[in-house]
Structure formats: structure tokens, C-alpha cells
Coordinates of C-alpha atoms in Angstrom, one line a residue:
Chain A
M1 CA 84.5 85.6 88.4
N2 CA 84.5 82.1 87.0
R3 CA 87.9 82.6 85.5
C4 CA 89.1 83.8 88.8
L5 CA 87.8 80.7 90.5
S6 CA 89.4 78.4 87.9
Y7 CA 92.7 80.2 88.3
L8 CA 92.4 79.7 92.0
L9 CA 91.5 76.1 91.7
G10 CA 94.3 75.6 89.2
G11 CA 96.7 77.2 91.6
T12 CA 95.6 75.1 94.5
V13 CA 96.0 71.9 92.5
L14 CA 99.5 73.0 91.3
A15 CA 100.5 73.9 94.8
A16 CA 99.2 70.5 96.1
L17 CA 101.3 68.7 93.5
G18 CA 104.3 70.6 94.7
I19 CA 104.9 72.4 91.5
A20 CA 104.6 75.8 92.9
P21 CA 108.0 77.2 93.6
V22 CA 107.2 79.0 96.9
S23 CA 105.5 77.7 99.9
A24 CA 101.8 78.3 99.9
Q25 CA 101.5 79.6 103.5
E26 CA 103.2 82.9 102.6
S27 CA 101.2 86.0 101.9
L28 CA 102.1 89.5 100.7
V29 CA 100.8 93.0 101.2
V30 CA 101.0 95.1 98.0
A31 CA 100.2 98.8 97.5
A32 CA 98.4 99.3 94.2
F33 CA 96.3 101.9 92.4
G34 CA 92.5 102.3 92.5
G35 CA 89.9 102.6 89.7
K36 CA 90.0 100.7 86.4
H37 CA 93.8 100.7 86.6
G38 CA 93.7 98.8 89.9
Q39 CA 91.1 96.4 88.7
T40 CA 93.1 95.5 85.7
L41 CA 96.2 94.9 87.9
Q42 CA 94.1 92.7 90.1
K43 CA 92.9 90.7 87.2
C44 CA 96.0 90.4 85.1
V45 CA 98.9 90.5 87.7
I46 CA 97.7 89.7 91.2
D47 CA 95.1 87.0 90.6
T48 CA 97.3 85.2 88.1
F49 CA 100.2 85.4 90.6
T50 CA 98.1 83.8 93.4
A51 CA 96.8 81.2 91.0
K52 CA 100.3 80.3 90.0
T53 CA 102.0 80.3 93.4
G54 CA 99.2 80.0 95.9
I55 CA 100.6 83.1 97.7
K56 CA 97.8 85.2 99.0
V57 CA 98.1 88.9 98.1
T58 CA 96.4 91.6 100.1
V59 CA 96.0 94.8 98.2
D60 CA 96.3 98.2 99.9
Q61 CA 94.8 100.6 97.4
G62 CA 95.9 104.2 97.4
V63 CA 97.3 107.2 95.8
S64 CA 101.1 107.1 95.4
S65 CA 101.8 110.1 97.6
V66 CA 99.8 108.5 100.4
T67 CA 101.7 105.3 99.9
V68 CA 105.0 107.1 100.3
A69 CA 103.7 108.9 103.4
K70 CA 102.9 105.4 104.9
L71 CA 106.4 104.2 104.1
K72 CA 108.0 107.1 105.8
Q73 CA 105.8 106.6 108.9
Q74 CA 106.5 102.9 109.2
K75 CA 110.2 103.1 108.6
G76 CA 111.9 100.2 110.2
N77 CA 108.6 98.2 110.6
Q78 CA 107.0 98.2 107.1
S79 CA 103.7 96.5 106.6
L80 CA 104.0 96.6 102.8
D81 CA 106.1 94.1 100.8
V82 CA 105.9 95.5 97.3
I83 CA 104.5 98.7 96.1
W84 CA 103.5 100.4 92.8
L85 CA 104.1 104.1 92.5
D86 CA 103.6 106.7 89.8
G87 CA 107.0 107.5 88.2
E88 CA 107.0 111.1 89.4
V89 CA 106.3 110.2 93.0
S90 CA 108.8 107.4 92.9
Q91 CA 111.5 109.8 91.6
A92 CA 110.9 112.2 94.4
A93 CA 110.7 109.5 97.0
E94 CA 114.0 107.9 96.0
S95 CA 116.0 110.0 98.4
E96 CA 113.8 108.9 101.4
G97 CA 115.7 105.6 101.6
V98 CA 112.5 103.5 101.9
F99 CA 113.1 101.3 98.8
Q100 CA 115.2 98.1 99.2
D101 CA 117.7 97.2 96.6
I102 CA 116.4 94.7 94.1
D103 CA 118.8 91.8 93.4
P104 CA 118.6 91.2 89.7
A105 CA 119.6 87.5 90.1
K106 CA 116.2 87.0 91.9
V107 CA 114.2 88.7 89.2
P108 CA 115.2 86.9 86.0
N109 CA 112.6 88.7 83.9
I110 CA 114.7 91.8 84.1
A111 CA 116.5 90.4 81.1
N112 CA 113.2 90.7 79.1
I113 CA 112.4 94.3 79.9
I114 CA 113.7 97.4 78.1
P115 CA 116.7 99.0 79.7
E116 CA 114.9 102.3 80.4
A117 CA 112.6 100.4 82.8
V118 CA 115.4 99.6 85.2
H119 CA 116.1 102.4 87.7
K120 CA 119.3 102.4 89.7
N121 CA 120.4 104.6 92.6
K122 CA 123.7 106.4 92.9
D123 CA 125.5 103.2 94.0
G124 CA 124.3 101.4 90.9
K125 CA 121.8 99.2 92.8
I126 CA 118.4 98.6 91.2
T127 CA 115.6 100.3 93.3
G128 CA 112.7 100.4 90.9
L129 CA 111.4 98.6 87.8
D130 CA 108.8 100.2 85.4
D131 CA 106.0 97.9 84.4
Y132 CA 103.9 100.3 82.2
Y133 CA 104.1 103.6 80.5
Y134 CA 101.5 106.2 79.4
S135 CA 101.8 109.5 77.7
V136 CA 100.2 112.9 77.5
G137 CA 99.3 113.7 73.9
I138 CA 96.7 115.5 71.9
V139 CA 93.1 114.1 72.0
Y140 CA 90.7 115.4 69.4
N141 CA 87.2 114.9 68.2
E142 CA 87.5 113.2 64.8
D143 CA 84.0 114.3 63.8
E144 CA 85.0 118.0 64.1
V145 CA 88.7 118.1 63.6
K146 CA 89.3 117.2 60.0
E147 CA 93.0 117.3 59.9
A148 CA 94.8 115.3 62.6
P149 CA 97.1 117.5 64.6
T150 CA 100.8 116.8 64.6
S151 CA 102.3 119.3 66.9
W152 CA 101.6 120.6 70.4
F153 CA 101.3 124.1 68.8
D154 CA 98.4 123.0 66.6
L155 CA 96.2 123.8 69.5
W156 CA 97.0 127.5 68.9
K157 CA 95.4 127.3 65.4
P158 CA 92.7 129.9 65.0
E159 CA 90.0 127.3 64.1
Y160 CA 90.4 125.9 67.7
E161 CA 90.0 129.2 69.4
G162 CA 87.8 128.7 72.4
L163 CA 87.5 125.0 71.6
S164 CA 90.5 123.5 73.3
T165 CA 91.2 122.2 76.8
W166 CA 94.4 122.0 78.7
P167 CA 95.4 120.8 82.2
S168 CA 95.2 123.3 85.1
M169 CA 97.7 123.2 87.9
S170 CA 95.4 120.9 89.8
D171 CA 95.9 118.1 87.3
G172 CA 99.1 116.1 87.6
S173 CA 100.1 116.9 84.0
G174 CA 99.6 120.7 84.4
P175 CA 102.9 121.7 85.9
P176 CA 105.1 119.4 83.7
M177 CA 103.2 120.6 80.6
L178 CA 103.9 124.2 81.4
V179 CA 107.6 123.4 81.9
Y180 CA 107.6 121.3 78.7
V181 CA 106.1 124.1 76.6
S182 CA 108.7 126.5 78.0
E183 CA 111.5 124.1 77.1
L184 CA 110.2 123.7 73.5
L185 CA 110.3 127.5 73.2
G186 CA 113.9 127.8 74.5
G187 CA 113.1 128.3 78.2
G188 CA 113.1 125.7 80.9
I189 CA 112.3 125.1 84.5
D190 CA 114.4 128.1 85.6
N191 CA 112.8 130.2 82.8
L192 CA 109.1 129.7 82.4
K193 CA 108.6 133.0 80.6
P194 CA 108.4 131.5 77.1
G195 CA 105.9 128.9 78.1
V196 CA 103.8 131.5 80.1
E197 CA 103.8 133.9 77.2
K198 CA 102.7 131.1 74.8
M199 CA 100.0 129.9 77.2
K200 CA 98.6 133.4 77.5
E201 CA 97.8 133.2 73.8
L202 CA 95.9 130.0 74.1
E203 CA 92.1 130.5 74.1
V204 CA 90.8 127.4 75.8
A205 CA 87.2 126.4 76.3
A206 CA 88.2 125.5 79.9
F207 CA 91.2 124.4 81.8
Y208 CA 90.5 121.0 83.4
D209 CA 91.4 119.8 86.9
S210 CA 91.4 116.0 86.4
G211 CA 91.3 113.5 83.6
G212 CA 87.6 112.9 84.4
N213 CA 86.9 116.6 84.2
A214 CA 88.6 116.7 80.8
S215 CA 86.6 113.7 79.5
N216 CA 83.5 115.6 80.6
I217 CA 84.4 118.8 78.7
L218 CA 85.2 116.7 75.6
S219 CA 82.1 114.6 75.8
R220 CA 79.9 117.7 76.0
K221 CA 81.7 119.0 73.0
E222 CA 82.7 122.2 74.8
A223 CA 86.2 121.4 73.5
I224 CA 87.1 119.4 70.4
I225 CA 90.8 119.2 71.0
G226 CA 93.0 119.0 74.1
V227 CA 96.0 117.8 75.9
L228 CA 95.3 114.6 77.9
D229 CA 97.1 111.4 79.1
S230 CA 96.5 108.3 77.1
G231 CA 94.9 106.4 80.0
A232 CA 92.1 108.9 80.3
V233 CA 91.8 109.1 76.5
W234 CA 91.2 105.4 76.0
S235 CA 88.7 105.2 78.8
L236 CA 86.9 108.1 77.1
A237 CA 87.1 106.3 73.7
D238 CA 85.5 103.2 75.1
A239 CA 82.6 105.3 76.4
N240 CA 82.3 106.5 72.8
P241 CA 80.7 109.9 73.1
F242 CA 82.3 110.8 69.7
K243 CA 85.1 109.4 67.5
V244 CA 88.1 109.9 69.6
G245 CA 91.4 110.6 68.0
F246 CA 94.8 110.6 69.8
V247 CA 98.2 111.6 68.6
I248 CA 101.6 111.9 70.2
P249 CA 102.9 115.2 68.8
K250 CA 106.1 115.2 66.7
E251 CA 108.0 117.1 69.5
G252 CA 107.4 114.0 71.7
G253 CA 104.8 113.0 74.2
L254 CA 105.1 113.9 77.8
A255 CA 105.3 110.5 79.4
S256 CA 105.2 108.9 82.7
G257 CA 105.3 105.3 84.0
T258 CA 104.3 103.2 86.9
R259 CA 107.0 101.6 88.9
L260 CA 107.4 98.6 91.2
H261 CA 109.5 98.8 94.3
L262 CA 110.6 96.2 96.8
I263 CA 110.0 97.2 100.4
K264 CA 110.4 94.0 102.4
P265 CA 112.6 91.5 100.6
S266 CA 111.4 87.9 100.6
E267 CA 111.2 85.0 98.2
A268 CA 107.5 85.7 97.7
A269 CA 108.1 89.4 97.1
Y270 CA 110.7 88.7 94.5
A271 CA 108.4 86.1 92.9
F272 CA 105.7 88.8 92.7
I273 CA 107.9 91.4 91.0
N274 CA 109.2 88.7 88.6
H275 CA 105.6 87.7 87.8
A276 CA 104.6 91.3 87.1
L277 CA 107.3 91.4 84.5
T278 CA 106.2 88.3 82.6
A279 CA 104.9 88.7 79.0
D280 CA 101.6 87.0 79.9
A281 CA 100.7 89.3 82.8
Q282 CA 101.7 92.4 80.7
K283 CA 99.9 91.4 77.6
C284 CA 96.7 90.9 79.6
F285 CA 97.1 94.3 81.3
V286 CA 97.9 96.2 78.1
E287 CA 95.0 94.5 76.2
N288 CA 92.7 95.8 79.0
Y289 CA 94.1 99.1 80.0
F290 CA 96.1 100.3 77.0
Y291 CA 99.4 101.4 78.6
G292 CA 102.7 100.6 77.0
P293 CA 104.4 97.5 78.4
S294 CA 108.0 97.4 79.6
V295 CA 108.5 93.8 78.6
K296 CA 110.0 93.6 75.1
D297 CA 108.3 91.9 72.0
I298 CA 104.9 91.3 73.4
S299 CA 102.5 90.4 70.5
L300 CA 99.5 92.6 70.9
S301 CA 96.1 92.9 69.2
E302 CA 95.7 95.6 66.6
K303 CA 93.5 97.6 69.0
A304 CA 96.1 97.6 71.8
K305 CA 98.9 98.3 69.3
A306 CA 97.1 101.4 68.0
R307 CA 96.7 102.6 71.6
L308 CA 100.3 102.3 72.7
P309 CA 101.6 105.6 74.2
W310 CA 104.3 105.7 71.6
G311 CA 101.9 104.8 68.8
P312 CA 101.7 101.6 66.7
N313 CA 105.2 101.8 65.3
G314 CA 107.1 103.8 68.0
S315 CA 109.1 102.9 71.0
I316 CA 109.8 104.4 74.4
K317 CA 112.5 106.6 72.8
D318 CA 109.6 108.7 71.3
L319 CA 108.5 109.6 74.8
R320 CA 109.9 112.4 76.9
F321 CA 109.9 112.1 80.7
S322 CA 109.7 115.1 82.9
D323 CA 112.1 115.8 85.8
A324 CA 109.7 115.3 88.7
I325 CA 112.3 116.3 91.3
A326 CA 113.0 119.6 89.7
I327 CA 109.2 120.2 89.2
N328 CA 108.6 119.5 92.9
E329 CA 111.3 121.9 93.9
H330 CA 109.9 124.7 91.7
R331 CA 106.2 124.0 92.4
Q332 CA 105.7 127.4 94.0
E333 CA 107.1 129.3 91.0
I334 CA 105.2 127.2 88.5
V335 CA 101.8 127.6 90.2
D336 CA 102.4 131.3 90.8
A337 CA 103.4 131.9 87.2
W338 CA 100.2 130.1 86.1
N339 CA 97.8 132.0 88.4
R340 CA 99.5 135.3 88.1
D341 CA 100.7 135.5 84.5
V342 CA 98.7 133.0 82.5
L343 CA 95.3 133.5 84.1
G344 CA 95.9 137.0 85.3
R345 CA 96.2 138.4 81.8
Q346 CA 92.7 140.0 81.8
Chain B
M1 CA 60.3 133.3 134.5
R2 CA 63.8 133.8 135.6
I3 CA 66.7 131.5 135.2
N4 CA 69.4 131.2 137.7
R5 CA 73.1 131.9 137.1
L6 CA 74.1 128.4 136.7
W7 CA 71.6 127.8 134.0
A8 CA 72.6 131.0 132.3
A9 CA 76.3 129.9 132.4
I10 CA 75.5 126.5 130.9
L11 CA 73.3 127.9 128.2
L12 CA 75.9 130.5 127.2
G13 CA 78.8 128.1 127.8
I14 CA 77.8 125.5 125.3
P15 CA 77.8 127.8 122.2
L16 CA 80.8 129.6 123.6
I17 CA 82.8 126.4 123.9
Y18 CA 81.7 125.4 120.4
L19 CA 82.8 128.7 118.9
I20 CA 86.1 128.6 120.7
V21 CA 86.9 125.0 119.6
F22 CA 85.6 125.1 116.1
F23 CA 86.0 128.8 115.1
V24 CA 88.5 130.7 117.3
T25 CA 91.1 128.0 117.5
P26 CA 91.4 127.2 113.7
L27 CA 91.2 130.9 112.9
G28 CA 94.0 131.5 115.5
M29 CA 96.1 128.8 113.9
V30 CA 95.6 130.4 110.5
V31 CA 96.7 133.7 111.9
V32 CA 99.8 132.2 113.5
D33 CA 100.6 130.3 110.3
S34 CA 100.3 133.5 108.3
F35 CA 103.2 135.0 110.4
S36 CA 105.4 131.8 110.1
N37 CA 107.6 130.2 107.6
E38 CA 108.5 126.6 106.9
A39 CA 111.3 126.7 109.5
G40 CA 108.8 127.7 112.2
E41 CA 110.2 131.2 112.6
L42 CA 108.1 134.3 112.9
T43 CA 108.2 136.4 109.7
L44 CA 106.4 139.1 107.9
A45 CA 107.5 137.8 104.5
N46 CA 104.1 136.3 103.7
Y47 CA 102.4 139.6 104.2
A48 CA 105.1 141.4 102.3
T49 CA 104.3 139.1 99.3
V50 CA 100.5 139.5 99.6
L51 CA 100.4 143.2 100.3
G52 CA 103.4 144.1 98.2
E53 CA 102.5 142.6 94.9
A54 CA 99.9 144.3 92.7
Y55 CA 98.7 140.9 91.5
Y56 CA 97.2 139.9 94.9
W57 CA 95.4 143.3 95.1
R58 CA 94.0 142.6 91.6
V59 CA 92.6 139.2 92.6
L60 CA 91.2 140.7 95.8
G61 CA 89.5 143.5 93.8
Y62 CA 88.1 141.0 91.3
T63 CA 86.7 138.9 94.2
F64 CA 85.0 141.9 95.6
W65 CA 83.8 143.0 92.2
I66 CA 82.1 139.6 91.6
A67 CA 80.6 139.7 95.1
L68 CA 79.3 143.2 94.5
V69 CA 77.7 142.4 91.1
T70 CA 76.1 139.3 92.6
C71 CA 74.8 141.4 95.5
V72 CA 73.2 144.0 93.4
A73 CA 71.8 141.5 90.9
T74 CA 70.2 139.3 93.6
L75 CA 68.7 142.4 95.2
I76 CA 67.1 143.5 91.9
L77 CA 65.8 140.0 91.2
G78 CA 65.1 139.1 94.8
Y79 CA 63.1 142.1 96.0
P80 CA 60.1 141.7 93.6
L81 CA 60.0 138.0 94.5
A82 CA 60.0 138.7 98.2
Y83 CA 57.4 141.4 97.7
Y84 CA 55.1 139.1 95.8
M85 CA 55.5 136.3 98.3
S86 CA 54.9 138.4 101.3
L87 CA 52.5 141.2 100.3
I88 CA 50.6 140.2 97.2
E89 CA 50.0 136.5 97.4
R90 CA 47.3 136.0 100.0
R91 CA 46.7 132.3 99.8
R92 CA 48.6 130.3 102.3
T93 CA 49.3 127.3 100.2
M94 CA 50.6 129.5 97.4
R95 CA 52.9 131.3 99.8
R96 CA 54.3 128.0 101.1
L97 CA 54.8 126.8 97.5
C98 CA 56.7 129.9 96.8
F99 CA 59.0 129.4 99.8
I100 CA 59.6 125.8 98.8
L101 CA 60.5 126.8 95.2
I102 CA 62.8 129.5 96.5
L103 CA 64.5 127.1 98.9
M104 CA 64.7 124.2 96.5
P105 CA 68.1 125.1 95.0
L106 CA 69.6 124.9 98.5
F107 CA 68.6 121.2 98.7
T108 CA 71.2 120.1 96.2
S109 CA 74.9 120.6 96.4
N110 CA 76.7 123.5 94.8
I111 CA 78.5 121.3 92.5
V112 CA 75.4 119.7 91.0
R113 CA 73.8 123.1 90.6
S114 CA 76.8 124.4 88.8
F115 CA 76.9 121.4 86.4
G116 CA 73.2 122.1 85.7
W117 CA 74.3 125.5 84.3
I118 CA 76.9 123.9 82.2
V119 CA 74.2 121.8 80.5
L120 CA 72.2 124.9 79.9
L121 CA 74.9 127.3 78.8
G122 CA 77.2 124.9 77.0
R123 CA 78.2 125.2 73.3
E124 CA 75.5 122.6 72.5
G125 CA 73.4 123.6 75.6
L126 CA 69.8 124.6 75.7
V127 CA 70.4 128.4 75.4
N128 CA 72.7 128.2 72.4
E129 CA 70.5 125.6 70.6
T130 CA 67.5 127.9 71.0
L131 CA 69.3 130.9 69.8
L132 CA 70.6 129.0 66.8
L133 CA 67.2 127.6 66.0
L134 CA 65.6 131.0 66.2
G135 CA 68.3 132.4 63.9
I136 CA 69.4 135.0 66.4
V137 CA 73.0 133.8 66.2
D138 CA 74.7 131.9 63.5
R139 CA 77.3 130.2 65.7
P140 CA 77.1 129.2 69.4
L141 CA 77.9 132.0 71.8
R142 CA 80.6 131.6 74.3
L143 CA 78.7 131.6 77.6
L144 CA 80.6 129.1 79.7
S145 CA 83.9 129.8 81.3
T146 CA 83.4 133.6 81.2
E147 CA 82.8 136.2 83.9
V148 CA 79.1 136.3 82.9
A149 CA 78.9 132.6 83.6
I150 CA 80.4 133.1 87.1
I151 CA 77.9 135.8 87.9
I152 CA 74.9 133.8 86.6
G153 CA 76.0 130.8 88.7
M154 CA 76.5 133.0 91.8
I155 CA 73.2 134.8 91.4
Y156 CA 71.4 131.4 91.3
V157 CA 73.2 130.1 94.4
M158 CA 72.7 133.4 96.4
L159 CA 69.2 134.4 95.4
P160 CA 67.4 132.4 98.1
F161 CA 69.4 134.1 100.9
M162 CA 68.4 137.5 99.6
V163 CA 64.7 136.6 99.1
L164 CA 64.4 135.1 102.5
A165 CA 66.1 138.0 104.3
I166 CA 63.8 140.6 102.6
A167 CA 60.6 138.5 102.8
S168 CA 61.0 138.0 106.6
V169 CA 61.0 141.8 107.1
L170 CA 58.2 142.5 104.6
Q171 CA 56.0 139.8 106.2
N172 CA 56.2 141.4 109.6
M173 CA 55.6 144.9 108.4
N174 CA 52.5 146.6 109.7
G175 CA 50.1 146.6 106.8
S176 CA 48.1 149.5 108.1
L177 CA 51.0 151.9 107.4
R178 CA 50.7 151.2 103.7
E179 CA 46.9 151.5 103.9
A180 CA 47.2 154.9 105.6
S181 CA 49.6 156.1 102.9
R182 CA 47.1 155.2 100.2
D183 CA 44.2 156.7 102.2
L184 CA 46.2 159.9 102.4
G185 CA 46.4 160.1 98.7
A186 CA 49.8 158.6 97.8
T187 CA 50.0 156.6 94.6
A188 CA 50.9 152.9 94.9
F189 CA 54.4 153.7 93.6
A190 CA 54.8 156.6 96.1
T191 CA 53.7 154.3 98.9
F192 CA 56.3 151.8 97.9
L193 CA 59.0 154.3 97.6
K194 CA 58.2 156.2 100.8
V195 CA 56.8 153.5 103.1
T196 CA 57.5 150.0 102.1
L197 CA 61.0 150.3 100.8
P198 CA 62.4 152.3 103.8
L199 CA 60.7 149.9 106.2
S200 CA 62.2 146.9 104.5
A201 CA 65.7 148.4 104.7
P202 CA 66.8 146.1 107.5
G203 CA 66.0 143.1 105.3
I204 CA 67.9 144.6 102.4
V205 CA 70.9 145.2 104.7
A206 CA 70.8 141.7 106.1
G207 CA 70.3 140.2 102.6
T208 CA 73.1 142.1 101.0
L209 CA 75.5 141.3 103.9
I210 CA 74.8 137.6 103.7
V211 CA 75.1 137.4 100.0
F212 CA 78.2 139.6 99.9
T213 CA 80.1 137.6 102.5
L214 CA 79.1 134.2 101.1
S215 CA 80.1 135.4 97.6
I216 CA 83.5 136.6 98.7
S217 CA 84.4 133.2 100.2
S218 CA 82.7 131.2 97.4
Y219 CA 85.0 128.6 95.8
V220 CA 83.1 125.9 94.0
T221 CA 80.8 128.1 91.8
P222 CA 83.6 130.4 90.5
R223 CA 85.9 127.4 90.0
I224 CA 83.4 125.4 87.9
M225 CA 81.8 128.3 86.0
S226 CA 85.1 129.9 85.1
G227 CA 86.5 126.7 83.7
G228 CA 89.7 127.5 85.4
R229 CA 90.2 130.7 83.5
S230 CA 89.7 133.2 86.2
V231 CA 91.1 133.4 89.7
V232 CA 89.3 134.6 92.8
S233 CA 90.9 134.8 96.3
S234 CA 89.5 131.5 97.5
M235 CA 91.2 129.7 94.6
L236 CA 94.5 131.3 95.4
I237 CA 94.2 130.1 99.0
Y238 CA 93.2 126.6 97.9
D239 CA 96.2 126.4 95.5
Q240 CA 98.7 127.5 98.2
F241 CA 97.4 124.9 100.6
M242 CA 96.7 122.0 98.3
L243 CA 99.1 122.4 95.3
V244 CA 102.1 124.3 96.5
F245 CA 101.9 123.0 100.1
N246 CA 102.6 126.5 101.3
P247 CA 100.0 127.0 104.1
F248 CA 101.9 130.1 105.3
L249 CA 101.3 132.2 102.2
G250 CA 97.8 130.7 101.9
S251 CA 97.0 131.8 105.5
A252 CA 98.3 135.3 104.8
I253 CA 96.0 135.6 101.8
A254 CA 93.1 134.3 103.9
V255 CA 93.8 136.8 106.7
V256 CA 94.0 139.7 104.2
L257 CA 90.7 138.6 102.6
L258 CA 89.1 138.4 106.1
V259 CA 90.3 141.8 107.2
A260 CA 89.4 143.5 104.0
S261 CA 85.9 142.0 104.1
F262 CA 85.5 143.0 107.7
A263 CA 86.5 146.6 106.8
L264 CA 84.1 146.7 103.9
I265 CA 81.2 145.3 106.0
I266 CA 81.8 147.7 108.9
A267 CA 81.9 150.6 106.5
Y268 CA 78.7 149.5 104.9
T269 CA 76.8 149.0 108.2
L270 CA 78.0 152.4 109.5
L271 CA 76.9 154.0 106.3
M272 CA 73.4 152.4 106.5
E273 CA 73.1 153.4 110.2
R274 CA 74.2 156.9 109.8
R275 CA 71.8 157.7 107.0
P276 CA 68.5 156.1 108.0
A277 CA 66.1 156.3 105.2
R278 CA 63.4 158.8 105.6
G279 CA 60.4 157.6 107.5
T280 CA 62.0 154.8 109.4
S281 CA 61.3 155.7 113.0
T282 CA 60.4 152.7 115.1

């Protein structure tokens, strides 16, 4: 709180001295995430932006799909200036034509981010910029799992029979994981059979419906190993119900990112996006929420390094992103295959 | 006292309007949806899917099976409880206490109650710890996320309905009938079998109907207790509406479930009416 206040004070002083690049009367409306994720964005990105520029930022908290619904409704008269979206939702919403092109000349920090973070449309215009990444990997209880798993298929080992957990179709990672397992076994989104056959053989303690649900199952030791996204894993690790281990399997983690989009171009909106891509803002965020940053060469603490979605020595190339558009198109087949063939085995 | 027509119209009109607005209309929309597709055209395709694939029949059968087992188990557990509360316990305060205890589970939400079972039945839960301590098992039994867990959870949720339905009938039973039976030389067991049980049949019918219908439509308990490993009809409906965004197929599954339940309930009530238990002439 005190730090917030001093940032604010500092910002006001800077603004008064005329150092702030943009006029202080401006304000922005930004759509961001909820929960600890949102709190960390507020602390590391939004508050520091206001402190630096004096621009007031109103946050509209919400789930990505709802944010997109709002954009569609308000087409032509948008209330939001800048939005954050989940990578999958962003990919699917690209065709709606609600994102404005981002002029790279006005976001100089684009030069400092990895090329994978820059998303262009068919005409080669930039429409989205990733700020952070996370990955689904294998979480395990180090007290009970002696040998760290290395492959997704380690979950099928007999010693974990009835002691694993896996996302159901209600969890965001459920459908892409089923597609991913199919792909690893020679199938794909048009041929889920290999994945379905493999999943039938997995004896789980329970399938979970959300990250919180999975944390619960693991905390109660119903499961000692499972598939879970890194954000939920590190929240669990900090609650410390047991010694939490996390690995990105050798086949590659199933990753996703969060993306910034410009909705109403203005000097202030550009300044905000540019600020979100500074090393300072990203370092603060990653030290507190343990996602992987898109800004290159940030020096991180050992703790944050160990928790990066690509591991301490990896890079974004070790992650594998799913095709959200294809998954949305095949949602019916995926959910039906799950209910009918994976769960319907008995 | 007689009421005039205006009052009768008002008194009947209010619940009627309520039912039309909040029950008939949404149900009608579900029925219309079940015959529609995304383009808004009329189609039978949803029913072709639901009725044509063995899978949907299996889930429907499984849903009814769970409801049936729950029904029988709550009857076996609930009848003695209701009997004790209504006919054996004479003290008023004790009776009230019994009612409160029976009703207590209904005070908390389904979700909380189901999580309570998870604490008890888990791998490191009370039941497994006790069994391990007593040396009855040498590794924790798998109790959660099984069919047994679903049924245990369902019995717990449904028991109050069964007990209350039977107790209300037993309480209002004419006690002199049982006394007469004993006076005429029947044993206590024969009296129960030939007098009390037949007279309590309406309570049993009411209780089993309530429990059966609630069990068929139950979503939270099977979802939590099965750990996502089993599928009952309500989950299929939910998934179609919320995950696949296909309310049309979801509606068709809902309508089939509704019609099948109706058919079963009608058959059951007809059966109970046609064969009145001996001695139940009122």
C-alpha cells in the first residue's frame, strides 16, 4: 500500500515537472484477468504505469471469452482501450475484426521481445503482443514420487495406478491435452482414436474440472502425480501442502500465453502497451506470478528461474502451443469422444 | 365458509401464472430447441442421435440404475428410522430432536456435503486410516471416485426425503389398529407385516417417487463423488450446454430423460394402485 502511494506521489511529482511524456488528464480502460494473476498485473504493470505517466487506468476484470463478447457487442463504440486475452481466445477472436493494428513505431519495446510474441494478421499487420507464457506439465508429490517423471507417458506407470489426476473437458487444458496425446501417438485433431485409446488405459484418482480442483486433489494426496498448468502448480507450491515437483516432459509442454491487444488507438494506449513490455514490469510480474516473460534477457532470481514454464535453461522453443481455432471447431467431437469412449469404457 | 368465484380465480391464478412463467415456458423452449438446429430449422437430427446411439441409452440406463439403488437403499435405511421416530419414541423433545437431526443435512449445500464425504472416504481419510490402523487392510482402499462413492453420497443426500415421507404417514396411523392386531394374537412381527407396513404404503410410494426423481436429475453429487470418471444424464446435458455450446442436442437429451422418467413413474404408480397391499381398505 505504502509502495503504491509512493509510486503515485512520485508519478505526480514527475508529471508536475513535465517529465511525463503524455498529458496527465488522459485515462484508459483496460480489460484484465482476475485472481492473483490480476492482482500481480495491477501491482507490476498498471500501478507502475500510472506512477510513471500519471494516466489513470480503470481495470475491467473478466474472463477472456466475456471480454470478447463485450467487444463484439460494442463494435464501433468500444469502451475498452487495451485488453489482455488468453492466447487461445485471442486466436479464435482474431477473425472478429475487433483488434486494431499495432504500429510498431509506437511500441519501441517490440524490439526487446522474442519474435514468437509478435502476432500478425494475414496482411502482415501486428494485432497482438504476448506478454507472458505458461505451460501445462507434470506436477508431482516429491515425498511420494521418488523418480522425477520425464515423459507424459510416465503417468501410465503401474505405480501411479489410481494415483494420478488429469484435466476433464471442463478444464481449459482438457480438450488440447486429449488432442496432444493423440498427436503424440500418431493421430491428431481429425483422428482422436489413438489418444482416446491411451486415455482409456489411464487409471486416475479423479479427473479435475479446474486448477483449484486439481490443487485440492493433490493437497489431499488423493493423487500424487498429475497434469497441470504451471500457474496453478506454483500457487499450490506456495501453499506448501507437500514438496511440489514440476517438470515439462521431454515431448514438450503444452503451452499458452496471455496477449495484449489494442482496441482504441491513442498515445496513452500505446504508452501502456509499451510499458507492459518493459523489463522492469515483466521482472516484477514474473518474480510474483512465475510465468515466462516475453521480454528477452531479464535477470531473474533463482526461484523465478526454476519456475519458468520452459524450465531454468530452456526457451519458448521447448513449448508447444495448441491450435485453438481447430480445437474450437472440433469441440463437439472432442467432448463426445471423451464422454463416450474414455469415460464410457465401463 | 364459501369463497366467491373472483377469489377462487385469484387464488388459483397466482400459482398458475407462476407455473406458466417459470415452468411451462422454459420447458417449452427446451422442447422447441430439441427439435431445432443451429440454423434455426426444424429437425429430428438431435433425436436421431440420442435415440439412435447405444451410448445414450447406456448413460440413461446407468442414471436409472443409480437412482434405483439409491431408492432401495434409502428405503431400507429410512424405514426403521421413520418407524422409530413416529411409533417407538414417545417423548416429544426426543422426537423433535430426531426430526432436526434428519433435516440437518438439508441445511448445508450439496457441494459442502459431498466434500465432507471426500474427507471421510479419501485415501488418507478417516475410513481408510481406521481400516489401516486396525490391520484390516494393508493399503488404502479405493473408495472415492467409484460407483460406490456415488451411491453413498446419494443415499446421504436423499435419506431425509424418504424418512420424512414415511414418518408423516406412520404418525397419522390409527394406533388402535396395531393394538387390535396384538390383542387378536398376532406377533409383533406379524402385526408389522400385516398392519403397519401395508398402511404405510402411501408413504413408501411418496418417498420412493421423490427420491427416484431427485436422483435421476442429480448433478452435483455424482459429479463430485465420481471424480469425473462416470457419466450420468445430467452431466451429458450440462456438457452439451456449457462445453460444446450445443443446446439443441442437450435439450434433446433432457427431453428423452424427462419422458423416460415420466413413463417409469406412471408405470410404477399404476402398479402400486392396481395391486393394493392386503388390508389397506380405507
